[in-house]
Amino acid sequence: MAEREQIRKSSSSRSDDTSVEEVSSSSAKKGDELKAELDDLLDEIDEVLEENAEEFVRSYVQKGGQ
Amino acid sequence: MAITKVLGMETEYGIIIRGSADANPVAASSALINAYVSERNRRVGWDFEDESPGRDARGFAREGSMPPEVETHLVNAVLTNGARYYVDHAHPEYSTPECADVYDLVRYDRAGEMILADSIRFASKFLPPGQSVVVLKNNSDGKGNSYGNHENYLMDRSVAFSRIVAGVIPHFVTRQIYSGAGKVGCETFVPGDRVIDFQITQRADFFEEVVGLETTLKRPIINTRDEPHCDSRKYRRLHVIVGDANMSEVASFLKVGSTALVLAMIEDDWFARCGKDFTLRSPVGAVREVSYDTSLSTPLELQDGRSMTALDIQWEHLELAKKYSESFGLASVGGDRVGQDILSRWEDILEGLESDPMSLARQLDWVAKFRLIEGYRERHGLGWGDHKLRAMDLQYHDVDPARSLFSRLGMETLFSAEEVRSSVDEPPETTRAYFRGKCLQRWASSIAAANWDSIVFDLGREPLCRVPMLEPLRGTRAHVESLLASVSSPAELIEHLGS
């Protein structure tokens, strides 16, 4: 198991040194950015979505695949 | 030493004819490919001399096993980029040319999407008013029918097939956490009252066996088709049917890059040398357990009594791969630059999955799709069974950039659109696909047929002249560019090759 602990060092070390704050603030920032982008996309997505979703989904049958 | 992992990828695309009550997918697939080849290429047909999908790598055929039939009557073309473009059963299918590293492979797979999108445009002129074709790069219709995205890896024939099987299964089961394309719902029976609203992969529902020859029913994690399309005394082609088609270039890169490395490690017996064995107690069940758990926390039971999550097993594979690269180098996966990129990408993705999978929304298909659909669901208060969500799942994979939801998500790319566009017409430079593609560009009218390991020239006299290409790494730009430049006709080429 010693080896296993060594493997996980890169991830576990994040929680016990000073870089924790940096990591969490940068990932929080990235998270906010992603969320804002998603919100924008959701605002406009209905324009491109299949109009008759039910018919589209119902009629799609794809047999004979590997 | 492990041999160079020459790579290929075959994608069966889903096809929908909108505006037609009795649309025929075979006819629509043929129309697409015919429209493409008549617009872009002179037609050169596929040569079926080399096809034997019923040959089994284990050296026998199991009773009742069903190899797919080779359909020689349907449209089948070879393109100037060295790829094959054809109708397989009721799908348009694109096989990349042979590629010597994973960057080339992903680029040529993306070129395939562009070729399908071009085909739709060309074919639209011939469709009756009110009809249009939609093509999806996914693996399921959501009704229990699946179609494949098959990876191919060149391997050393002298390595026992049983060692490959044992070594690579844990990787196939656990790589799903980054290779999955995501899916709303579930298409198989799940015991108990468990409901799967969203799962990591398209394909997990369809795997029922560990090892086998079938590809259309009772699909196995390891497919035993033994059809190397090259010198069968030296090589085998591992035909991998267990993966999802990726829209994300990063996911595709890591899926194939990590697998090429793991297979090189198996060739050099690295797992045994390191005393590592991740054999799973129930691999088929584990494929589904991994796919059904977006929290990535389900422990999998190993044969030796340990239990590890998919993420644990991937971390251990990565660490073994790093040590392997220090001892054996990275030549087998395309050299140091490519190999180091695979290793660092692998580590970044595993770290992201460990800290917060949702942070990989620009890298992984399943994460991008999940966030989009979950966001829409929450905003509109929809249940997971709502048709809108299923339609969004399908539309994520549309090859038409104007309709594709994937193309709106700002995903990280490895190539510019121009680089992908050039791969639509130009062959890769570092495999025999170069010779195939260049001959087709110059002399299509003198080529009677072509396939992976030969080109048949028609020089206007009997008999036809077959040029064998049994070595995947011969016929590269470095080998044949000056020869091709020095001849002015196929007859002259044949003369030089014969001398």
mmCIF file of C-alpha atoms in Angstrom, chain A residues 1 3-4 6-8 10-12 14 27 30-31 33-46 48-51 53-54 56-66, chain B residues 12 14-16 18 88-89 91 141 143 145-148 150 203 215-216 219 225 312 315-316 319 323 351 354-355 359 362 371-372 375-376 379 387-388 391-392 394-395 403 408-409:
data_model
loop_
_atom_site.group_PDB
_atom_site.id
_atom_site.type_symbol
_atom_site.label_atom_id
_atom_site.label_comp_id
_atom_site.label_asym_id
_atom_site.label_seq_id
_atom_site.Cartn_x
_atom_site.Cartn_y
_atom_site.Cartn_z
ATOM 1 C CA MET A 1 0.000 0.000 0.000
ATOM 2 C CA GLU A 3 3.075 2.680 -3.331
ATOM 3 C CA ARG A 4 -0.613 3.451 -3.452
ATOM 4 C CA GLN A 6 2.622 7.656 -3.044
ATOM 5 C CA ILE A 7 0.435 7.587 -6.122
ATOM 6 C CA ARG A 8 -2.253 9.593 -4.470
ATOM 7 C CA SER A 10 -0.369 14.542 -5.876
ATOM 8 C CA SER A 11 -4.032 14.759 -5.011
ATOM 9 C CA SER A 12 -3.919 14.418 -1.213
ATOM 10 C CA ARG A 14 -3.434 19.572 -2.089
ATOM 11 C CA SER A 27 -11.456 26.344 -9.260
ATOM 12 C CA LYS A 30 -13.526 28.513 -13.135
ATOM 13 C CA GLY A 31 -16.794 27.148 -11.744
ATOM 14 C CA GLU A 33 -17.235 31.171 -15.337
ATOM 15 C CA LEU A 34 -18.642 27.849 -16.482
ATOM 16 C CA LYS A 35 -21.924 28.573 -14.707
ATOM 17 C CA ALA A 36 -22.277 32.004 -16.313
ATOM 18 C CA GLU A 37 -21.628 30.513 -19.739
ATOM 19 C CA LEU A 38 -24.144 27.779 -19.170
ATOM 20 C CA ASP A 39 -26.766 30.322 -18.116
ATOM 21 C CA ASP A 40 -26.186 32.302 -21.313
ATOM 22 C CA LEU A 41 -26.469 29.171 -23.388
ATOM 23 C CA LEU A 42 -29.678 28.098 -21.644
ATOM 24 C CA ASP A 43 -31.150 31.537 -22.355
ATOM 25 C CA GLU A 44 -30.869 31.033 -26.085
ATOM 26 C CA ILE A 45 -30.936 27.290 -26.559
ATOM 27 C CA ASP A 46 -34.643 26.961 -27.303
ATOM 28 C CA VAL A 48 -31.865 25.692 -31.834
ATOM 29 C CA LEU A 49 -33.574 22.808 -30.082
ATOM 30 C CA GLU A 50 -35.579 20.376 -32.156
ATOM 31 C CA GLU A 51 -39.051 21.918 -32.367
ATOM 32 C CA ALA A 53 -38.934 16.897 -29.568
ATOM 33 C CA GLU A 54 -41.480 14.173 -28.976
ATOM 34 C CA PHE A 56 -38.091 13.515 -33.187
ATOM 35 C CA VAL A 57 -37.342 11.145 -30.322
ATOM 36 C CA ARG A 58 -40.218 8.801 -31.096
ATOM 37 C CA SER A 59 -39.385 8.356 -34.769
ATOM 38 C CA TYR A 60 -35.686 7.732 -34.265
ATOM 39 C CA VAL A 61 -34.996 4.012 -34.516
ATOM 40 C CA GLN A 62 -31.576 2.788 -35.614
ATOM 41 C CA LYS A 63 -31.333 -0.932 -36.146
ATOM 42 C CA GLY A 64 -28.525 -3.022 -37.574
ATOM 43 C CA GLY A 65 -25.604 -1.453 -35.738
ATOM 44 C CA GLN A 66 -22.512 -3.218 -34.480
ATOM 45 C CA GLU B 12 -21.083 4.124 -37.496
ATOM 46 C CA GLY B 14 -26.890 7.396 -36.754
ATOM 47 C CA ILE B 15 -29.091 8.696 -39.568
ATOM 48 C CA ILE B 16 -32.533 10.283 -39.512
ATOM 49 C CA ARG B 18 -36.890 14.122 -41.420
ATOM 50 C CA ASP B 88 -22.579 -0.682 -43.256
ATOM 51 C CA HIS B 89 -25.910 -2.363 -42.564
ATOM 52 C CA HIS B 91 -25.544 3.288 -41.346
ATOM 53 C CA ASP B 141 -31.142 5.443 -30.496
ATOM 54 C CA LYS B 143 -34.624 2.441 -27.652
ATOM 55 C CA ASN B 145 -30.430 -0.272 -30.447
ATOM 56 C CA SER B 146 -26.734 0.505 -30.451
ATOM 57 C CA TYR B 147 -24.158 1.126 -33.158
ATOM 58 C CA GLY B 148 -20.442 1.230 -32.780
ATOM 59 C CA HIS B 150 -14.513 0.824 -32.999
ATOM 60 C CA ARG B 203 -22.562 1.800 -24.779
ATOM 61 C CA THR B 215 -20.462 -7.256 -32.608
ATOM 62 C CA THR B 216 -24.206 -6.942 -33.177
ATOM 63 C CA ARG B 219 -21.550 -7.769 -27.433
ATOM 64 C CA ARG B 225 -12.092 -10.563 -34.653
ATOM 65 C CA ASP B 312 -8.369 4.323 -8.138
ATOM 66 C CA TRP B 315 -4.591 6.345 -11.026
ATOM 67 C CA GLU B 316 -2.681 3.083 -10.723
ATOM 68 C CA GLU B 319 1.444 5.588 -12.366
ATOM 69 C CA LYS B 323 7.239 4.196 -14.750
ATOM 70 C CA GLU B 351 -7.207 15.166 -10.928
ATOM 71 C CA GLU B 354 -11.200 13.507 -8.311
ATOM 72 C CA SER B 355 -11.693 17.106 -7.185
ATOM 73 C CA SER B 359 -14.796 21.228 -13.641
ATOM 74 C CA ARG B 362 -14.897 21.785 -21.458
ATOM 75 C CA ARG B 371 -24.393 19.991 -17.140
ATOM 76 C CA LEU B 372 -26.312 21.220 -20.160
ATOM 77 C CA GLY B 375 -29.308 22.881 -16.291
ATOM 78 C CA TYR B 376 -32.184 22.855 -18.759
ATOM 79 C CA ARG B 379 -34.691 25.690 -15.270
ATOM 80 C CA HIS B 387 -38.817 14.054 -24.528
ATOM 81 C CA LYS B 388 -37.078 17.420 -24.619
ATOM 82 C CA ALA B 391 -33.953 15.159 -27.905
ATOM 83 C CA MET B 392 -31.171 17.311 -26.439
ATOM 84 C CA LEU B 394 -29.435 13.233 -29.513
ATOM 85 C CA GLN B 395 -28.860 16.765 -30.730
ATOM 86 C CA ARG B 403 -27.666 22.099 -35.104
ATOM 87 C CA ARG B 408 -22.158 25.582 -28.621
ATOM 88 C CA LEU B 409 -20.430 24.464 -25.451
#
